[in-house]
Amino acid sequence: MTSNFPVRPPLRTLVACLVLAFSAAAPAGAAEAAEAAAKAPSAAHPPAAVAHQAFEREVDAFLKDYWRLVPEMAVAAGQYAAAAQLPAPTEALRQAQLAFAERWLKRLQALPAKLALDAGQRSDLALLDNHLRGLQWSLSELRSDQWNPSEYNVANGFSELLSKEDFAPLPKRLALVERRLQQVPAYYRAALAKLKEPSPMHLRLAIRQSEGALDTFRSSIPEAAAKAKLAPARQAALLRHNAAAQRSLEQFIAELKALDARQTAAGSGRDFRLGRALFEKSFGYEIQASVDADGLYQRALAEKAALHQKMGALALGLWPQLFPGVAVPTERLDLIARVIDKLSERHATPEGFVDEIKAQIPALSAWVTAHDLLTLDPSRPLLVRETPAYMRGVAGASISAPGPLDPKGMTYYNVDPLDKYSPAEAESFLREYNHWTLQVLSIHEAVPGHYVQLLYSNKSSSKVKSLFGNGAMIEGWAVYAERMMMESGWGSVNGQPSPEMGLMYAKWNLRVVCNAILDYQTHVLGQGEAEAIQLLEREAFQAKTEAKEKWHRSQVSAVQLSSYFAGFSEILALREQLKAAQGPAFKLKAFHENFLSYGSAPVKVVSEAMLKAAKAAKP
């Protein structure tokens, strides 16, 4: 399972939707004003205050340019000035993007009075620097624009505009949609021209997701046009442009299928694996942890061994009641697998799967409030829905959250429908997401996981930390939320810890650990399917359907699977450091809310700030 954060994408995704609508000259105003102010501080505006204000103006100037650079991200963030733009991903565009990154790196480095910035602004500056350097690396070295055609998908931008009811009346939004529609044919022509021996795995993912995107043109836009009751001439023009956009997407799909057939016959196409050098670089920019990729891998191997030991003890305790009179297996992994398999018989029906998820949300919210773990915001709704077709094919569940500039936006808990499965596959899926693990899934995705963390992030005083959030922090918090809930007693029976929930939570936590192992072994060590399935089924106790889909996910993504364990292990370490330092003064709720107040900053950045503040507060 994963999460969708439209304004917080991995760098590989960001590059795919970059657009250009600004001149080659750096925008004037903020830097000059900052320099003048720094040279002439007044009594009313001491140097620190001047530097603070200058930096905020510089951030605003950067964002103004950035929204023109990435209008699709701007719409997701709640900024609509360039919502009608959909420039084609040409080579000229890539060169202009590189120039943008270089120009802003120099401009931010030259910002006067940097040393007078407060700690929060210094970390904002570091985040922007990392973001721009990662962008340069993606554009010049990774070059996924050439081998990953799944980056070329326009459906989300249209869906965002159609759903933003608080932004503007439907007729006005459809005017923007119509202008975007006219740019779709050129977009897909440029996308095809970019591709050079794409990875077969990413090519097939692109075909699948693009076929899902056709629903936007076949159904969503015509239905919106009918609902808006446009004048006949305007509706006819909109539908004409929509039909042309649909044809261009259909042609794109046909060309991808033909390319796939040619590559299959020739045995060609880029390996989906990044390899050590690219993986390490991507890990550094995207994860921003206190360890490198190899260090995290070694940490995960050690944690896997510790979890196996813990799970063996829990399984041994459950064995007599589940298998009375039956000899205990001599092999620990066999013992754990047998107990998990038996417990997994308790699960929802295919028809009741989504309803069970819906019922969990209010129960989880009530628990968080009753146990004083966090302050929740009941004014911000969460809607459980089927995952839109154009988003399927990577993970079975996700959160789509509004951007920080969209205060009234809806958060969606996306769940893939089970109709894609055969009866046997559906049974395998439901055993994986059984009575216990389905609860942990909703903790992770919803309360107090992604849904809650992103609401806090959107309220952060730092625009940079909210908009350019760190994926490892976001995923790490969701995994930490699972631990938090278990420690508070969630899943207990008559006030006593439930060994069933204990074992199933450990299994779930093991998947987080094995995500990182799978990611590294696939992209760096070059493991194949047989080795991956052995890890997932034998050592992580995952059902066949889950293991098969996780192997697919490891092929079409890289580094993201490492983010869960990276973020979680560092959040947990920070908590334990603060508990040791503060002793009886440590308050769990205060720790949670203080941590979340930093937006979606890297855990390393938050840790440094919180530990420093704790040290300063000591008498």
XYZ file of C-alpha atoms in Angstrom:
619
model
C 0.000 0.000 0.000
C 1.167 3.490 -0.688
C 0.075 7.078 -0.746
C -0.616 9.721 -3.318
C 0.489 13.256 -2.602
C 0.047 15.317 -5.729
C 2.305 18.138 -4.603
C 4.916 15.916 -2.996
C 5.992 13.522 -5.747
C 9.240 11.618 -6.131
C 11.679 13.536 -8.325
C 11.183 11.080 -11.202
C 7.466 11.906 -11.232
C 8.046 15.626 -10.888
C 10.246 15.804 -13.965
C 7.488 14.268 -16.059
C 5.040 17.088 -15.432
C 7.347 20.085 -15.495
C 6.275 22.888 -17.803
C 7.789 26.222 -18.719
C 6.122 29.620 -18.922
C 8.701 32.122 -17.812
C 11.563 34.113 -19.338
C 15.229 33.184 -19.131
C 15.942 36.134 -16.842
C 15.547 35.628 -13.093
C 12.514 37.493 -11.743
C 13.464 40.771 -10.183
C 12.328 42.300 -6.941
C 12.721 40.068 -3.909
C 16.492 39.550 -4.038
C 17.158 43.218 -4.642
C 14.794 44.226 -1.867
C 16.447 41.725 0.475
C 19.907 43.112 -0.293
C 18.824 46.697 0.203
C 17.083 45.869 3.450
C 20.059 43.912 4.744
C 22.351 46.872 4.055
C 20.086 49.385 5.779
C 18.441 47.860 8.866
C 16.338 50.183 10.968
C 15.352 50.263 14.606
C 11.913 48.986 13.706
C 13.378 46.160 11.613
C 16.517 44.671 13.170
C 18.732 42.530 10.905
C 17.162 39.195 11.926
C 13.658 40.438 11.149
C 14.825 41.887 7.846
C 16.452 38.598 6.863
C 13.317 36.708 7.876
C 11.051 38.890 5.746
C 13.461 38.877 2.815
C 13.602 35.102 2.838
C 9.821 34.808 2.878
C 9.634 37.163 -0.105
C 12.208 35.040 -1.864
C 10.142 31.903 -1.174
C 7.064 33.634 -2.601
C 9.030 34.623 -5.703
C 10.308 31.062 -6.080
C 6.804 29.625 -5.763
C 5.403 32.104 -8.264
C 7.929 30.866 -10.820
C 7.492 27.277 -9.719
C 3.736 27.293 -10.237
C 4.307 28.461 -13.783
C 6.889 25.714 -14.101
C 4.603 22.943 -12.791
C 0.955 23.981 -13.257
C -0.316 20.458 -12.613
C 1.361 20.504 -9.215
C 0.040 24.006 -8.685
C -3.537 22.838 -9.186
C -2.979 19.983 -6.729
C -1.632 22.500 -4.199
C -4.665 24.747 -4.617
C -3.045 27.348 -6.889
C -4.907 27.807 -10.191
C -3.189 30.673 -12.017
C -1.707 28.352 -14.645
C -4.346 25.635 -14.475
C -5.104 25.814 -18.209
C -1.510 25.089 -19.211
C -0.325 21.693 -20.445
C 2.905 22.285 -22.393
C 4.453 19.401 -24.293
C 7.454 17.588 -22.725
C 9.989 18.513 -25.402
C 13.797 18.505 -25.280
C 13.752 22.306 -25.347
C 11.632 22.172 -22.229
C 14.150 19.916 -20.464
C 16.951 22.341 -21.212
C 14.888 25.237 -19.883
C 14.126 23.236 -16.740
C 17.827 22.706 -16.142
C 18.389 26.432 -16.564
C 15.623 27.148 -14.055
C 17.177 24.872 -11.429
C 20.655 26.343 -11.943
C 19.377 29.911 -11.775
C 17.450 29.394 -8.563
C 20.277 27.501 -6.891
C 22.566 30.461 -7.486
C 19.917 32.937 -6.407
C 19.183 31.162 -3.131
C 22.870 30.674 -2.364
C 23.435 34.393 -2.879
C 20.606 35.408 -0.564
C 21.976 38.159 1.702
C 22.179 37.681 5.457
C 21.627 33.912 5.310
C 23.234 33.537 8.706
C 20.502 35.707 10.233
C 17.755 33.280 9.222
C 16.060 31.374 12.010
C 16.435 27.590 12.281
C 13.164 26.923 10.459
C 14.138 29.081 7.501
C 17.608 27.560 7.308
C 16.022 24.143 7.041
C 13.622 25.505 4.397
C 16.614 26.764 2.445
C 18.266 23.335 2.721
C 15.083 21.648 1.468
C 14.867 23.921 -1.564
C 18.540 23.337 -2.287
C 18.049 19.560 -2.128
C 14.934 19.788 -4.288
C 16.674 21.785 -7.006
C 19.820 19.637 -6.981
C 17.679 16.521 -7.173
C 15.825 18.058 -10.085
C 19.099 18.702 -11.903
C 20.196 15.128 -11.290
C 16.879 13.718 -12.522
C 16.984 15.790 -15.682
C 20.630 15.140 -16.529
C 21.499 11.691 -15.143
C 18.428 9.629 -14.311
C 16.594 10.590 -17.517
C 13.453 8.614 -16.706
C 11.701 10.789 -19.280
C 13.326 8.488 -21.862
C 12.566 5.094 -20.323
C 9.449 5.460 -18.170
C 6.386 6.269 -20.316
C 4.070 5.957 -17.298
C 5.230 9.489 -16.404
C 3.160 10.772 -19.336
C -0.405 10.831 -18.093
C -2.618 13.918 -18.236
C -5.666 12.465 -16.483
C -4.919 13.682 -12.971
C -4.829 17.359 -13.957
C -8.247 17.103 -15.572
C -9.651 15.197 -12.602
C -8.310 17.823 -10.199
C -10.065 20.622 -12.105
C -13.326 18.711 -12.384
C -13.397 18.011 -8.648
C -12.375 21.429 -7.269
C -15.880 22.709 -6.554
C -14.611 25.255 -4.023
C -12.298 26.840 -6.597
C -14.875 27.982 -9.166
C -18.292 27.115 -10.659
C -18.262 24.168 -13.045
C -18.635 26.263 -16.244
C -15.514 28.264 -15.361
C -13.573 25.111 -14.591
C -14.707 23.579 -17.865
C -13.299 26.603 -19.696
C -9.907 25.718 -18.228
C -10.471 22.068 -19.086
C -11.218 22.996 -22.698
C -7.979 24.968 -23.001
C -6.016 22.041 -21.580
C -7.759 19.640 -23.957
C -6.443 21.550 -26.953
C -2.879 20.880 -25.787
C -3.246 17.122 -25.274
C -2.355 16.007 -28.854
C 0.927 17.951 -28.837
C 1.687 16.621 -25.359
C 1.434 12.979 -26.418
C 3.329 13.554 -29.676
C 6.224 15.005 -27.672
C 6.029 12.157 -25.139
C 6.402 9.555 -27.881
C 9.355 11.427 -29.338
C 11.095 11.352 -25.944
C 11.067 7.576 -25.493
C 14.257 5.586 -26.089
C 14.079 1.836 -25.476
C 11.791 2.156 -22.455
C 11.742 -0.401 -19.697
C 9.206 -3.096 -20.677
C 7.761 -3.054 -17.148
C 7.173 0.706 -17.247
C 5.908 0.488 -20.803
C 3.198 -1.999 -19.825
C 2.302 0.051 -16.744
C 1.910 3.090 -19.006
C -0.419 1.159 -21.313
C -2.544 0.012 -18.391
C -2.782 3.424 -16.741
C -3.369 5.218 -20.048
C -6.241 2.869 -20.799
C -7.632 3.838 -17.404
C -7.136 7.506 -18.286
C -9.464 7.080 -21.280
C -12.366 7.117 -18.816
C -11.631 10.789 -18.192
C -12.372 11.621 -21.837
C -15.058 9.020 -22.463
C -17.083 9.689 -19.326
C -15.894 12.310 -16.837
C -15.601 15.325 -19.148
C -18.804 14.638 -21.188
C -20.747 14.069 -17.956
C -19.417 17.327 -16.503
C -20.324 19.159 -19.716
C -23.887 17.857 -19.505
C -24.143 18.733 -15.827
C -22.951 22.298 -16.422
C -25.757 22.944 -18.918
C -23.500 24.914 -21.233
C -24.786 26.788 -24.236
C -25.096 24.356 -27.189
C -22.294 25.952 -29.208
C -19.892 25.994 -26.263
C -20.723 22.418 -25.299
C -20.168 21.288 -28.892
C -16.744 22.975 -28.975
C -15.756 21.406 -25.649
C -16.797 17.941 -26.797
C -15.001 18.401 -30.100
C -11.735 19.198 -28.339
C -12.386 16.339 -25.920
C -12.824 13.910 -28.807
C -9.530 15.065 -30.357
C -7.751 14.619 -27.011
C -9.248 11.155 -26.650
C -8.057 10.180 -30.126
C -4.546 11.377 -29.331
C -4.479 9.269 -26.164
C -5.800 6.255 -28.070
C -3.023 6.784 -30.633
C -0.481 7.052 -27.806
C -1.690 3.734 -26.401
C -1.553 2.107 -29.839
C 2.010 3.342 -30.372
C 3.051 2.057 -26.935
C 1.558 -1.358 -27.697
C 3.363 -1.481 -31.041
C 6.612 -0.482 -29.339
C 6.089 -3.189 -26.714
C 5.562 -5.786 -29.449
C 8.741 -4.705 -31.269
C 10.820 -4.736 -28.086
C 9.436 -8.121 -27.068
C 10.311 -9.611 -30.453
C 13.810 -8.116 -30.325
C 14.384 -8.802 -26.643
C 15.273 -5.143 -26.157
C 14.360 -2.373 -23.727
C 16.072 -0.853 -20.713
C 16.391 -2.897 -17.534
C 13.879 -1.613 -14.995
C 16.570 -1.735 -12.293
C 18.317 1.529 -11.426
C 21.615 -0.044 -10.452
C 23.786 0.909 -7.489
C 24.948 4.356 -8.595
C 21.522 5.726 -9.586
C 19.790 4.079 -6.618
C 22.233 5.618 -4.132
C 21.812 9.072 -5.681
C 18.032 8.779 -5.775
C 18.002 7.541 -2.168
C 20.064 10.514 -1.075
C 17.784 13.101 -2.670
C 14.455 11.474 -1.881
C 14.971 9.881 1.536
C 17.412 12.329 3.194
C 18.065 9.956 6.068
C 20.917 9.749 8.572
C 22.165 6.626 6.761
C 22.832 5.827 3.121
C 21.024 3.122 1.152
C 23.401 0.346 2.190
C 23.194 1.429 5.831
C 19.404 1.226 5.752
C 19.592 -2.196 4.080
C 21.831 -3.544 6.856
C 19.504 -2.020 9.475
C 16.534 -3.745 7.813
C 18.256 -7.144 7.766
C 18.906 -6.885 11.510
C 15.312 -5.841 12.192
C 13.967 -8.745 10.134
C 15.879 -11.189 12.343
C 14.549 -9.514 15.518
C 10.953 -9.638 14.254
C 11.258 -13.322 13.353
C 12.319 -14.047 16.923
C 9.409 -12.059 18.379
C 6.884 -13.614 16.002
C 8.139 -17.098 16.814
C 7.373 -16.562 20.508
C 3.873 -15.195 19.769
C 3.091 -18.036 17.358
C 4.253 -20.613 19.863
C 1.873 -19.180 22.462
C -1.070 -19.301 20.048
C -0.361 -22.776 18.695
C -2.156 -24.889 21.384
C -5.490 -23.086 20.979
C -5.336 -23.069 17.187
C -3.961 -26.588 16.702
C -4.820 -28.585 19.823
C -2.996 -31.911 19.983
C -0.869 -31.145 16.909
C 2.934 -31.221 17.177
C 4.642 -27.846 16.931
C 6.704 -27.427 13.735
C 10.427 -27.592 14.406
C 11.287 -24.795 11.942
C 10.451 -21.326 13.300
C 9.365 -19.882 9.954
C 7.044 -22.854 9.405
C 5.503 -22.329 12.855
C 4.873 -18.636 12.204
C 3.468 -19.312 8.730
C 1.034 -21.967 9.973
C -0.346 -19.714 12.723
C -0.672 -16.712 10.417
C -2.378 -18.834 7.782
C -4.920 -20.073 10.324
C -5.663 -16.619 11.714
C -6.024 -15.210 8.195
C -9.165 -17.248 7.664
C -10.980 -14.440 9.500
C -11.522 -11.700 6.939
C -14.144 -9.578 5.207
C -16.133 -10.761 2.222
C -15.336 -9.279 -1.195
C -18.663 -7.450 -1.086
C -18.098 -6.114 2.426
C -14.437 -5.139 2.092
C -14.933 -1.415 1.449
C -17.771 -1.166 4.007
C -15.498 -2.624 6.680
C -12.888 0.026 5.901
C -15.513 2.765 6.120
C -16.629 1.515 9.522
C -13.086 1.611 10.902
C -12.521 5.344 10.419
C -14.841 6.689 13.158
C -13.666 3.981 15.561
C -10.029 4.912 15.028
C -10.795 8.618 15.451
C -12.627 7.996 18.708
C -9.710 5.943 20.021
C -7.119 8.603 19.219
C -9.166 11.239 21.008
C -10.013 9.048 24.018
C -6.350 8.095 24.524
C -5.126 11.673 24.058
C -2.693 10.783 21.281
C -3.368 13.740 18.971
C -5.812 16.565 18.419
C -7.957 15.723 15.386
C -9.816 18.100 13.083
C -13.390 16.876 12.534
C -14.059 19.719 10.094
C -11.857 18.084 7.426
C -13.691 15.096 5.935
C -12.207 11.844 4.652
C -13.995 10.016 1.849
C -13.404 6.329 1.077
C -13.676 5.718 -2.673
C -12.647 3.326 -5.426
C -9.209 4.197 -6.765
C -9.594 6.109 -10.063
C -8.711 3.862 -13.005
C -5.779 5.980 -14.173
C -4.088 5.597 -10.750
C -4.292 1.813 -10.497
C -1.494 -0.622 -11.101
C 1.014 0.340 -8.398
C -0.637 -0.158 -4.991
C -3.982 -1.380 -3.711
C -4.738 1.524 -1.373
C -3.613 5.123 -1.052
C -4.476 8.576 0.224
C -5.047 11.517 -2.126
C -4.688 14.636 -0.027
C -5.378 18.286 -0.878
C -2.510 20.721 -1.087
C -1.752 23.289 1.614
C -3.203 26.080 -0.528
C -6.543 24.277 -0.762
C -7.907 24.543 2.805
C -11.324 23.089 2.011
C -10.179 20.263 -0.237
C -11.372 16.710 0.220
C -9.043 13.900 1.272
C -9.714 10.565 -0.441
C -8.896 7.110 0.880
C -8.511 5.199 -2.391
C -9.206 1.470 -2.375
C -8.786 -0.695 -5.467
C -11.931 -2.713 -6.248
C -11.514 -6.483 -6.053
C -13.252 -7.175 -9.359
C -9.883 -7.482 -11.116
C -9.244 -10.708 -9.195
C -10.366 -14.254 -9.796
C -12.160 -15.832 -6.800
C -8.897 -17.486 -5.740
C -6.958 -14.247 -6.054
C -9.615 -12.335 -4.117
C -9.449 -14.903 -1.329
C -5.648 -14.547 -1.244
C -5.962 -10.758 -1.098
C -8.529 -10.852 1.704
C -6.400 -13.253 3.732
C -3.535 -10.779 3.456
C -5.850 -7.939 4.572
C -7.616 -9.973 7.218
C -9.538 -8.905 10.305
C -6.392 -7.614 12.042
C -4.213 -6.305 9.231
C -7.079 -4.403 7.614
C -7.259 -2.355 10.807
C -3.535 -1.608 10.575
C -3.983 -0.589 6.950
C -6.605 1.989 7.930
C -4.392 3.256 10.753
C -1.603 3.720 8.199
C -3.621 5.355 5.457
C -6.142 7.272 7.517
C -6.197 7.769 11.310
C -3.780 8.686 12.752
C -1.585 8.022 9.690
C -1.399 9.816 6.358
C -4.730 11.604 6.551
C -3.945 13.170 9.920
C -0.271 13.905 9.215
C -1.044 15.717 5.986
C -3.703 17.865 7.652
C -1.084 18.928 10.199
C 1.459 19.477 7.435
C -0.910 21.717 5.507
C -1.261 23.910 8.595
C 2.487 24.299 9.022
C 3.775 27.863 8.974
C 6.433 26.747 6.484
C 5.200 26.746 2.893
C 8.379 24.976 1.821
C 7.986 22.073 4.244
C 4.326 21.630 3.343
C 4.800 21.813 -0.420
C 8.109 19.987 -0.799
C 7.577 17.361 1.833
C 9.837 14.385 2.370
C 8.372 11.015 1.388
C 10.255 9.111 4.080
C 8.821 11.391 6.767
C 5.301 11.001 5.347
C 5.489 7.222 5.055
C 7.512 6.932 8.246
C 4.845 8.761 10.230
C 2.156 6.411 8.912
C 4.211 3.398 10.024
C 4.947 5.058 13.369
C 1.200 5.675 13.762
C 0.675 1.910 13.624
C 3.163 1.430 16.466
C 1.600 4.278 18.424
C -1.854 2.698 18.225
C -0.619 -0.752 19.228
C 1.252 0.707 22.199
C -1.909 2.521 23.301
C -3.779 -0.798 23.414
C -5.626 -0.833 20.091
C -6.779 -4.367 19.334
C -6.643 -5.469 22.971
C -9.286 -7.839 24.313
C -10.869 -7.089 27.703
C -8.022 -4.726 28.441
C -5.377 -7.345 27.752
C -2.941 -7.364 24.822
C -4.213 -9.577 22.025
C -1.578 -12.097 20.892
C -3.424 -12.365 17.564
C -3.146 -8.637 16.947
C 0.408 -8.709 18.260
C 1.410 -11.351 15.724
C -0.429 -9.719 12.839
C 0.982 -6.311 13.654
C 4.470 -7.822 13.735
C 3.766 -9.375 10.333
C 2.672 -5.969 9.043
C 5.751 -4.316 10.502
C 7.858 -7.025 8.873
C 6.487 -6.022 5.481
C 7.786 -2.495 6.077
C 11.220 -3.935 6.809
C 11.070 -6.279 3.830
C 9.979 -3.414 1.566
C 13.395 -1.860 2.142
C 15.161 -5.187 1.668
C 13.239 -5.912 -1.534
C 13.931 -2.430 -2.895
C 17.679 -2.667 -2.356
C 18.069 -6.271 -3.434
C 16.088 -5.647 -6.619
C 17.668 -2.408 -7.805
C 21.185 -2.710 -6.380
C 21.886 -6.426 -5.981
C 19.927 -7.440 -9.080
C 17.667 -10.091 -7.589
C 15.084 -11.767 -9.805
C 11.497 -12.821 -9.305
C 12.188 -16.176 -7.643
C 14.395 -14.617 -4.965
C 11.921 -11.779 -4.408
C 8.957 -14.125 -4.016
C 10.977 -16.277 -1.616
C 11.610 -13.205 0.546
C 7.999 -12.064 0.470
C 6.196 -15.373 0.913
C 8.639 -17.381 3.014
C 10.275 -14.707 5.157
C 7.590 -11.983 5.225
C 4.627 -14.418 5.282
C 2.743 -12.580 2.579
C -0.077 -14.160 0.603
C 0.628 -15.105 -3.003
C -1.406 -12.237 -4.495
C 0.290 -9.663 -2.248
C 3.760 -11.024 -3.000
C 3.128 -11.004 -6.727
C 1.887 -7.403 -6.667
C 4.745 -6.240 -4.416
C 7.277 -7.737 -6.824
C 5.584 -5.830 -9.631
C 5.674 -2.654 -7.576
C 9.387 -3.073 -6.905
C 9.952 -3.243 -10.662
C 8.009 -0.084 -11.555
C 9.225 2.016 -8.607
C 12.566 2.520 -6.911
C 13.547 3.971 -3.513
C 9.917 4.645 -2.498
C 9.659 1.197 -0.922
C 12.628 2.110 1.275
C 10.921 5.232 2.590
C 8.639 3.440 5.072
C 11.346 1.820 7.164
C 13.734 4.744 6.783
C 11.256 7.258 8.184
C 9.764 4.975 10.832
C 13.060 3.851 12.341
C 14.277 7.433 12.656
C 11.016 8.757 14.167
C 11.072 5.975 16.736
C 14.720 6.680 17.538
C 13.942 10.386 18.002
C 11.083 9.603 20.369
C 13.258 7.362 22.503
C 16.042 9.974 22.622
C 13.609 12.624 23.813
C 12.053 10.287 26.376
C 15.477 9.566 27.802
C 16.429 13.243 27.821
C 13.179 14.589 29.291
C 12.322 11.791 31.693
C 9.009 12.343 33.518
C 8.500 15.623 31.638
C 8.090 13.768 28.350
C 4.471 13.867 27.087
C 3.515 11.632 24.200
C 0.797 13.884 22.736
C 3.088 16.907 22.937
C 5.809 14.947 21.129
C 3.385 13.956 18.349
C 2.021 17.443 17.803
C 5.421 19.092 18.027
C 6.839 16.624 15.507
C 3.950 17.160 13.084
C 4.181 20.940 13.415
C 7.331 20.869 11.266
C 5.288 19.993 8.202
C 6.610 17.161 6.067
C 10.279 17.931 6.659
C 12.857 15.103 6.600
C 13.014 13.305 9.939
C 16.707 14.161 10.155
C 15.849 17.882 9.995
C 13.048 17.595 12.549
C 15.205 15.505 14.875
C 17.988 18.085 14.905
C 15.509 20.877 15.660
C 13.621 19.020 18.398
C 16.728 17.718 20.126
C 18.281 21.174 20.077
C 15.095 22.706 21.514
C 14.932 20.054 24.221
C 18.542 20.700 25.177
C 17.930 24.457 25.342
C 14.855 23.957 27.534
C 16.763 21.968 30.153
C 17.266 23.931 33.395
